[in-house]
Short mmCIF file of C-alpha atoms in Angstrom, two decimals:
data_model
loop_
_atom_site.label_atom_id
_atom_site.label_comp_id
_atom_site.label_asym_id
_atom_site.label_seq_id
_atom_site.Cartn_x
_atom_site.Cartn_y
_atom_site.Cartn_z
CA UNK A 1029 18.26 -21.85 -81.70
CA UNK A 1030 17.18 -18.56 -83.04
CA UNK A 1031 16.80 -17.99 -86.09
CA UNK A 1032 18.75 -15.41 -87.89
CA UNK A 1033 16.84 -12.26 -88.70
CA UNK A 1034 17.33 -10.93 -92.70
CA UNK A 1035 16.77 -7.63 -93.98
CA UNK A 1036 17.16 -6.82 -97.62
CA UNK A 1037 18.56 -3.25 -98.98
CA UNK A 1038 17.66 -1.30 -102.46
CA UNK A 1039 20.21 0.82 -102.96
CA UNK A 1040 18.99 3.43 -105.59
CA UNK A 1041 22.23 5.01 -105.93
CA UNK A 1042 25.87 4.24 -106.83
CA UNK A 1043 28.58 4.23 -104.52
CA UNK A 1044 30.66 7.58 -104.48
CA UNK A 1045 34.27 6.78 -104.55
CA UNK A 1046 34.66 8.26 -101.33
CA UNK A 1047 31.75 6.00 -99.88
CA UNK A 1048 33.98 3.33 -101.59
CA UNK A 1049 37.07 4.22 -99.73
CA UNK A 1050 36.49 5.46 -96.07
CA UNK A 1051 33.28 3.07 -95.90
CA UNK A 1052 33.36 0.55 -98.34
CA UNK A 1053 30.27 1.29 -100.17
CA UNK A 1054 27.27 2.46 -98.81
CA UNK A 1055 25.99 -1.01 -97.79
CA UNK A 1056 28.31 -0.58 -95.06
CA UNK A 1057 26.92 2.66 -93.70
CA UNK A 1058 23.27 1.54 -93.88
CA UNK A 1059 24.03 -1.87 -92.14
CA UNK A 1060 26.45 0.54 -89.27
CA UNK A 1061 23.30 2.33 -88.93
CA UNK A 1062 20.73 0.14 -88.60
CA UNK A 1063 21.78 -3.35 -88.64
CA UNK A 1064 22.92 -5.39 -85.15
CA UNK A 1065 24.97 -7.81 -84.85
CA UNK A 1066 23.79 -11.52 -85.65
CA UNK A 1067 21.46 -10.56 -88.88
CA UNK A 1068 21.43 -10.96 -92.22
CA UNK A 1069 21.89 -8.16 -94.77
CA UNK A 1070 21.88 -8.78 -98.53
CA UNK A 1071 22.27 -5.32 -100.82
CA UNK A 1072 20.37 -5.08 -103.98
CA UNK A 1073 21.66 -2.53 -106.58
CA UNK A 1074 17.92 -1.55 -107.84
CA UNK A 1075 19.04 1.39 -109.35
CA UNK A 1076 21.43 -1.08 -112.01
CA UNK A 1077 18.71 -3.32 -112.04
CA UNK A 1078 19.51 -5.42 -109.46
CA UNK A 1079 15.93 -7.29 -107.68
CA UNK A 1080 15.31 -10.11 -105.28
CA UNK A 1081 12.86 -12.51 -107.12
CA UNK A 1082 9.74 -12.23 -105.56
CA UNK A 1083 10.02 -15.68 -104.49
CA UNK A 1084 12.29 -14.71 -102.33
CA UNK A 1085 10.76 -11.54 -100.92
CA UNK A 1086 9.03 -13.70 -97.69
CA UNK A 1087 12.16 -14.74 -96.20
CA UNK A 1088 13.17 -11.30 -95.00
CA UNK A 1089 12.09 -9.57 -91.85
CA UNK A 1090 12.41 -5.97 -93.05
CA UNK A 1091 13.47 -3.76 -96.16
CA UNK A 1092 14.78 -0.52 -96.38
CA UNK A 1093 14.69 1.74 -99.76
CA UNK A 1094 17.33 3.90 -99.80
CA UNK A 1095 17.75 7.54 -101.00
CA UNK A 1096 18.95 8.58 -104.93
CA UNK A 1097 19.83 11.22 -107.58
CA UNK A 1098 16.48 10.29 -109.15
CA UNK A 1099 13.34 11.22 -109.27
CA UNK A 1100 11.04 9.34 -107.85
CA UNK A 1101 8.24 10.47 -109.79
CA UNK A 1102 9.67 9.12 -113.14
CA UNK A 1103 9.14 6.05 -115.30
CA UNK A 1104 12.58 4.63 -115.62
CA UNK A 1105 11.73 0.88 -116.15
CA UNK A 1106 14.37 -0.19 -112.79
CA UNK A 1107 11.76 2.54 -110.52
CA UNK A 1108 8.69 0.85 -112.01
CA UNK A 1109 10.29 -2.40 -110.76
CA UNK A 1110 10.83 -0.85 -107.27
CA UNK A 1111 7.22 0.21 -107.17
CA UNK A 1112 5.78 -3.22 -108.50
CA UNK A 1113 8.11 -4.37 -105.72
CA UNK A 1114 6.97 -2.30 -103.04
CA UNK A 1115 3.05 -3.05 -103.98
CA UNK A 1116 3.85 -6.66 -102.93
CA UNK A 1117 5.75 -5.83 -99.63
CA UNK A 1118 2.60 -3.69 -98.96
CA UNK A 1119 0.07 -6.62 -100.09
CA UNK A 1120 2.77 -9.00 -97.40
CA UNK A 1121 2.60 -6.06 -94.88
CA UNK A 1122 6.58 -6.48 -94.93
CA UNK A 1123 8.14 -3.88 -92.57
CA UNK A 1124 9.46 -1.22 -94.76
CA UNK A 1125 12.25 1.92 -94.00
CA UNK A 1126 11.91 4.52 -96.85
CA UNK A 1127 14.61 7.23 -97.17
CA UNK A 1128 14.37 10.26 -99.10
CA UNK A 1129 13.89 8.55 -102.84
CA UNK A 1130 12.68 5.20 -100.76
CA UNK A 1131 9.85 8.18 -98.47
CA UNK A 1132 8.82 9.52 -101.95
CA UNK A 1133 8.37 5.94 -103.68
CA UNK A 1134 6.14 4.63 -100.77
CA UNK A 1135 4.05 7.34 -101.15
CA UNK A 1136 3.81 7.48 -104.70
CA UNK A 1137 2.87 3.62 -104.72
CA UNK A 1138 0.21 4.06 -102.01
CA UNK A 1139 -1.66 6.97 -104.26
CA UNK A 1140 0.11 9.92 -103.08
CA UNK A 1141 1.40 12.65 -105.22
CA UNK A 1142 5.59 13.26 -105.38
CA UNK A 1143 7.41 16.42 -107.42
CA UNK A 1144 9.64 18.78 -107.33
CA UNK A 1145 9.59 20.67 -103.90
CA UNK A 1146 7.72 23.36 -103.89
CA UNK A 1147 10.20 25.80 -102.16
CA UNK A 1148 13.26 24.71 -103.62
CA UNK A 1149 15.27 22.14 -102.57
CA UNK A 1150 17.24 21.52 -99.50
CA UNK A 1151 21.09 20.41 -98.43
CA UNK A 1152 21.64 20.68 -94.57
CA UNK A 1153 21.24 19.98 -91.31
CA UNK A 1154 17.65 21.33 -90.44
CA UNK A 1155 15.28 20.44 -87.45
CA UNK A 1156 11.87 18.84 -88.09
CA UNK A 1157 9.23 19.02 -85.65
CA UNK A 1158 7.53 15.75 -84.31
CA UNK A 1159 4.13 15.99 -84.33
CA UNK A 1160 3.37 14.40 -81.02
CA UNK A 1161 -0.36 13.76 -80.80
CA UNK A 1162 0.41 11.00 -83.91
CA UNK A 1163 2.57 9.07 -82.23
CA UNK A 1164 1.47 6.18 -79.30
CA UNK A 1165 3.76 7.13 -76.88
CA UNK A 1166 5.91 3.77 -75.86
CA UNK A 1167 5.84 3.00 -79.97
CA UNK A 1168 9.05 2.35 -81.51
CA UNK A 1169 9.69 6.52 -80.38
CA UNK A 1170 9.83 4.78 -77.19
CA UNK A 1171 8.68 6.77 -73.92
CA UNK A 1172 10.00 10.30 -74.31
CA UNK A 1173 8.90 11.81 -77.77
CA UNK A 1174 10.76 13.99 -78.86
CA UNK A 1175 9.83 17.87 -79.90
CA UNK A 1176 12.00 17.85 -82.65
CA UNK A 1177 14.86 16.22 -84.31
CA UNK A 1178 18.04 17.29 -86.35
CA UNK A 1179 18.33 15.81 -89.56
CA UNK A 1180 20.72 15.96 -92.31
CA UNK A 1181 18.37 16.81 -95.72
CA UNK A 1182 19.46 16.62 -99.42
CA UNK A 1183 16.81 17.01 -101.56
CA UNK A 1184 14.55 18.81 -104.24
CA UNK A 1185 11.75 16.30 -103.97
CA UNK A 1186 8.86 16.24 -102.11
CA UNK A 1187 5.68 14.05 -101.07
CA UNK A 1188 3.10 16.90 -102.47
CA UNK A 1189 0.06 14.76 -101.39
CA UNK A 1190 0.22 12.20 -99.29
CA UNK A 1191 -1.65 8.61 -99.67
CA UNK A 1192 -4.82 8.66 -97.87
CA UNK A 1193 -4.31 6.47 -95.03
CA UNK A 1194 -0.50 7.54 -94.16
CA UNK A 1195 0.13 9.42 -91.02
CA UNK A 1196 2.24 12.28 -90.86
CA UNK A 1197 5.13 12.48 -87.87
CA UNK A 1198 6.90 15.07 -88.94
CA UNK A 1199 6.31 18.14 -90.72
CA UNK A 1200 9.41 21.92 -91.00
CA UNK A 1201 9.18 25.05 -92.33
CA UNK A 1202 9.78 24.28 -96.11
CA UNK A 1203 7.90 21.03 -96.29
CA UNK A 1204 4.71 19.55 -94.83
CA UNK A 1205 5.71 16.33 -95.08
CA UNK A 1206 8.88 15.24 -93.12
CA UNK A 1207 8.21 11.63 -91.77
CA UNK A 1208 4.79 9.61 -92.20
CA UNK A 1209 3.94 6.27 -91.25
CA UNK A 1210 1.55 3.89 -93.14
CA UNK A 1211 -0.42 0.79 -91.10
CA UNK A 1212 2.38 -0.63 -88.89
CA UNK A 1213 4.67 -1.63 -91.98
CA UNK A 1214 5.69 1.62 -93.40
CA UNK A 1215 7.77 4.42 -91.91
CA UNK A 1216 9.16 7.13 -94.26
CA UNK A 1217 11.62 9.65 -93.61
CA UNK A 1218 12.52 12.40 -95.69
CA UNK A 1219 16.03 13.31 -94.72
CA UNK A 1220 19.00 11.40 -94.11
CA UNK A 1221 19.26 9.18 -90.68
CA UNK A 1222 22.32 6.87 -92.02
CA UNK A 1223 24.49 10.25 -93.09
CA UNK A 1224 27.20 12.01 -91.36
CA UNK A 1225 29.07 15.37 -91.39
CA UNK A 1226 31.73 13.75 -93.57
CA UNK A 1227 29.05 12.19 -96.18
CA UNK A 1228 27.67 15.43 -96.18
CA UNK A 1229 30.36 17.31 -96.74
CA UNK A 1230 31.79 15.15 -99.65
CA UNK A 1231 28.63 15.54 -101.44
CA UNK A 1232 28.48 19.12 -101.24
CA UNK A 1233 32.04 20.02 -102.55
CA UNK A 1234 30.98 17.27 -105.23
CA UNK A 1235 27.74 18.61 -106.81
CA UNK A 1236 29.96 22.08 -106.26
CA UNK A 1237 32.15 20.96 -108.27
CA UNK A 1238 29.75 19.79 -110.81
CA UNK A 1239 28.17 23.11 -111.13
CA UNK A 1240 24.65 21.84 -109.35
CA UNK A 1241 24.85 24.67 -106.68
CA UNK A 1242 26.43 27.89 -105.83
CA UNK A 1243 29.59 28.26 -103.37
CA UNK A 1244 26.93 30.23 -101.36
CA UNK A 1245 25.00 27.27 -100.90
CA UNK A 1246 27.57 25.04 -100.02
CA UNK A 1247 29.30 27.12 -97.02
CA UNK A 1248 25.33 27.88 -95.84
CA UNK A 1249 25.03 23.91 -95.81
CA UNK A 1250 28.55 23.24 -94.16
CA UNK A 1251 27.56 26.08 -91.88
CA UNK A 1252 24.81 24.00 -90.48
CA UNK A 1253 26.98 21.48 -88.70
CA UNK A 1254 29.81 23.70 -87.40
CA UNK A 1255 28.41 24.16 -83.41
CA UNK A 1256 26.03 20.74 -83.58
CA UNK A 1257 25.33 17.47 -85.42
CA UNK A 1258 22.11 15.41 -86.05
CA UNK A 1259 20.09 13.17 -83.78
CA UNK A 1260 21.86 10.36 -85.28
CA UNK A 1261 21.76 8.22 -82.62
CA UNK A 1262 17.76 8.94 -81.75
CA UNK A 1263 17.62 8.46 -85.29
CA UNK A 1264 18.87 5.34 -85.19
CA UNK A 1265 16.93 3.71 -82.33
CA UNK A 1266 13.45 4.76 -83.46
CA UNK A 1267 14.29 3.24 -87.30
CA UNK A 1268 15.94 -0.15 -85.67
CA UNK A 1269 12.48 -0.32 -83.01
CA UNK A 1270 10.29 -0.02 -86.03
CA UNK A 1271 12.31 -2.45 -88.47
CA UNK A 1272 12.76 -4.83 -85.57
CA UNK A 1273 9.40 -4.72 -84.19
CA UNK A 1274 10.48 -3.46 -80.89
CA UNK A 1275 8.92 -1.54 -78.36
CA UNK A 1276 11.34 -0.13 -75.72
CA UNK A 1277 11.29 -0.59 -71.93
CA UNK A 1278 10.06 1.33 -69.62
#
């Protein structure tokens, strides 16, 4: 018998009430998007506080940090946790998916530099372009590497220096650092793989709302995803290949 693969989840943010009700809770749309059927997912609520013991850190095959209002470069005693955390997973060489907050805490534990972005920060759909030469073709990119890739972004964070032995896979316009890769057991991604137009959307009208941007910047971000969506599904495949171990066929 096979045995049943486990992955463990830090969720540094709360569940929006909409999250709650069309997905019930964000657990659900990071499992939908990169769990398969068979494996094991516990959630841990790191942002509340919420930790495996370490003990129990070996029994899982992967991790995945995911993204949060936060800043990643501050010294809330829950994000010092997550780093102390991450050190070990890095010491186990435990396969690790960082999104946004999860990309900027990776970095920041392996040396690198995080902060504010340096040319403002960013809610949209936006293309990053794959920097090809990094990347072994037949990898967990699988055969045909892409050029670029759509990507829904929300943030004003940004990896400012990286750590010295990460790779970088992606770079855009406003930031040099879109996706890196450290050894084989860290891949980082700056935007948003798990997130939809509707996700999106709710967020937008909801920092709106809250007075965090201007109605200008929300129709400019809604604009983004009227004629096309992300690469969700690409998206998906390369971050299941790496958490998975798997190299595609031919």
């Amino acid at each position: 018998m096979v045995e049943q693969k486990r992955y463990a989840l830090f969720l540094a943010t709360l569940d929006s009430e909409f999250v709650k009700k069309t997905y019930g809770g964000y657990h659900n749309v990071f499992v939908e998007t990169f769990g398969d059927e068979g494996e094991h997912w516990d959630s841990f609520r790191v942002v509340e506080g919420e930790f495996p013991e370490e003990k129990d850190l070996e029994k899982y095959d992967g991790f995945v940090i995911s993204g949060s209002s936060h800043d990643s470069f501050e010294n809330d005693p829950w994000i010092l946790r997550l780093c102390e955390i991450v050190k070990k997973l890095d010491e186990m060489k435990k396969k690790v998916l960082g999104i946004c907050f999860g990309h900027q805490i990776i970095a920041r534990v392996r040396g690198g530099t995080v902060g504010r972005a340096r040319k403002g920060p960013e809610l949209k759909l936006a293309d990053i372009t794959i920097v090809k030469d990094a990347i072994t073709p037949g990898s967990y990119f699988g055969n045909e590497i892409p050029d670029s890739l759509a990507i829904i972004k929300l943030h004003q964070d940004e990896v400012l220096v990286l750590p010295e032995t990460a790779k970088v896979l992606a770079y855009s316009d406003k930031y040099e650092v879109e996706m890196f890769t450290i050894e084989d057991h860290f891949f980082c991604i700056q935007g948003h793989p798990e997130y939809n137009r509707d996700i999106l959307f709710e967020i937008v009208d909801r920092v709106l709302r809250l007075g965090y941007i201007t109605q200008e910047m929300a129709d400019s971000a809604k604009a983004t995803l009227e004629n096309r969506g992300a690469d969700r599904k690409l998206l998906e495949t390369i971050c299941k290949n790496f958490l998975k171990g798997r190299v595609p066929a031919n």
